[in-house]
Short mmCIF file of C-alpha atoms in Angstrom, two decimals:
data_model
loop_
_atom_site.label_atom_id
_atom_site.label_comp_id
_atom_site.label_asym_id
_atom_site.label_seq_id
_atom_site.Cartn_x
_atom_site.Cartn_y
_atom_site.Cartn_z
CA UNK A 451 97.88 13.14 -27.42
CA UNK A 452 100.10 12.40 -24.53
CA UNK A 453 102.74 9.96 -25.71
CA UNK A 454 105.81 9.76 -23.54
CA UNK A 455 109.14 8.20 -24.42
CA UNK A 456 109.66 5.11 -22.31
CA UNK A 457 112.80 3.35 -21.10
CA UNK A 458 111.05 -0.01 -21.08
CA UNK A 459 113.48 -2.13 -23.09
CA UNK A 460 110.94 -4.11 -25.10
CA UNK A 461 108.78 -1.09 -26.02
CA UNK A 462 110.40 -0.29 -29.35
CA UNK A 463 109.41 1.52 -32.52
CA UNK A 464 109.54 -0.54 -35.73
CA UNK A 465 112.87 1.11 -36.61
CA UNK A 466 114.38 -0.14 -33.32
CA UNK A 467 114.41 3.20 -31.49
CA UNK A 468 112.89 3.55 -28.04
CA UNK A 469 109.09 3.48 -28.06
CA UNK A 470 106.38 5.28 -26.14
CA UNK A 471 103.90 4.80 -23.33
CA UNK A 472 100.32 6.06 -23.48
CA UNK A 473 98.03 6.20 -20.46
CA UNK A 474 94.48 7.37 -21.19
CA UNK A 475 93.50 5.44 -18.06
CA UNK A 476 95.52 5.23 -14.86
CA UNK A 477 94.96 3.27 -11.68
CA UNK A 478 93.82 -0.14 -10.59
CA UNK A 479 91.64 -1.75 -7.93
CA UNK A 480 93.73 -4.89 -7.30
CA UNK A 481 96.02 -3.44 -4.60
CA UNK A 482 99.09 -5.55 -5.46
CA UNK A 483 102.01 -4.79 -3.11
CA UNK A 484 104.59 -5.25 -5.87
CA UNK A 485 102.99 -2.78 -8.33
CA UNK A 486 105.43 -0.11 -9.57
CA UNK A 487 102.55 1.98 -10.96
CA UNK A 488 100.86 2.12 -7.53
CA UNK A 489 104.14 3.21 -5.93
CA UNK A 490 104.59 6.01 -8.48
CA UNK A 491 100.97 7.12 -8.11
CA UNK A 492 101.37 7.39 -4.35
CA UNK A 493 104.68 9.26 -4.51
CA UNK A 494 105.92 11.51 -7.33
CA UNK A 495 102.71 11.38 -9.42
CA UNK A 496 100.29 11.79 -6.51
CA UNK A 497 99.52 15.51 -6.89
CA UNK A 498 99.08 15.21 -10.67
CA UNK A 499 96.71 12.24 -10.34
CA UNK A 500 94.62 13.85 -7.61
CA UNK A 501 93.98 16.89 -9.84
CA UNK A 502 91.92 14.66 -12.14
CA UNK A 503 88.51 14.06 -10.59
CA UNK A 504 87.32 11.83 -13.47
CA UNK A 505 87.39 8.64 -11.45
CA UNK A 506 85.91 5.48 -12.89
CA UNK A 507 82.29 4.61 -12.14
CA UNK A 508 81.66 8.06 -10.73
CA UNK A 509 78.09 8.49 -9.57
CA UNK A 510 76.08 10.99 -7.57
CA UNK A 511 77.31 9.56 -4.27
CA UNK A 512 80.94 10.17 -5.25
CA UNK A 513 80.24 13.81 -6.09
CA UNK A 514 79.32 14.52 -2.47
CA UNK A 515 82.40 15.31 -0.33
CA UNK A 516 80.43 14.10 2.70
CA UNK A 517 79.95 10.65 1.19
CA UNK A 518 81.74 7.79 2.97
CA UNK A 519 83.22 6.83 -0.42
CA UNK A 520 84.78 10.26 -1.02
CA UNK A 521 88.01 9.64 0.91
CA UNK A 522 88.35 6.09 -0.36
CA UNK A 523 87.93 6.95 -4.03
CA UNK A 524 88.56 10.59 -4.87
CA UNK A 525 91.52 10.97 -2.51
CA UNK A 526 93.16 7.71 -3.63
CA UNK A 527 95.62 8.65 -6.41
CA UNK A 528 95.58 5.11 -7.78
CA UNK A 529 91.82 4.74 -8.02
CA UNK A 530 91.14 4.32 -11.78
CA UNK A 531 90.93 7.65 -13.60
CA UNK A 532 90.13 8.58 -17.19
CA UNK A 533 92.31 11.21 -18.90
CA UNK A 534 90.19 12.59 -21.73
CA UNK A 535 92.89 14.99 -22.91
CA UNK A 536 95.11 11.99 -23.74
CA UNK A 537 92.61 10.54 -26.21
CA UNK A 538 93.38 12.78 -29.21
CA UNK A 539 94.81 10.34 -31.74
CA UNK A 540 95.02 12.71 -34.72
CA UNK A 541 98.78 13.02 -34.41
CA UNK A 542 99.14 9.29 -35.01
CA UNK A 543 97.20 9.23 -38.27
CA UNK A 544 99.85 11.06 -40.32
CA UNK A 545 102.95 9.93 -38.49
CA UNK A 546 105.21 6.96 -39.04
CA UNK A 547 104.50 3.73 -37.12
CA UNK A 548 105.26 3.73 -33.42
CA UNK A 549 105.70 1.12 -30.71
CA UNK A 550 103.29 2.13 -27.95
CA UNK A 551 102.91 0.45 -24.56
CA UNK A 552 99.31 1.28 -23.66
CA UNK A 553 98.24 1.69 -20.03
CA UNK A 554 101.50 0.87 -18.27
CA UNK A 555 100.12 2.83 -15.29
CA UNK A 556 96.90 0.85 -14.97
CA UNK A 557 95.21 -2.50 -15.32
CA UNK A 558 93.06 -1.72 -18.34
CA UNK A 559 90.74 -4.69 -17.97
CA UNK A 560 90.94 -5.04 -14.19
CA UNK A 561 92.14 -8.63 -14.11
CA UNK A 562 95.41 -8.26 -12.24
#
């Protein structure tokens, strides 16, 4: 489980302490200029994001480095990616309630 403490003021635990963010999916296809998540993905998080090749909708064409889509998708740090290692929820089952902002680094449903 990859929960991270967040400084987002409204993301609070039930006891009033600072809550968490959880990002099993990162990235977005909307391309909004004002997006803080896009800016982070293209700067300080770029190398970390590019290490994960589990891009959304991956198909045979995207597995070929000679594909015209390769540069557009695999080398774009903000193209939607799935982080399987962040899906282990066992630690939440036995813990006290938490305030969790899910997917603050993506647009989970792709609607902008």
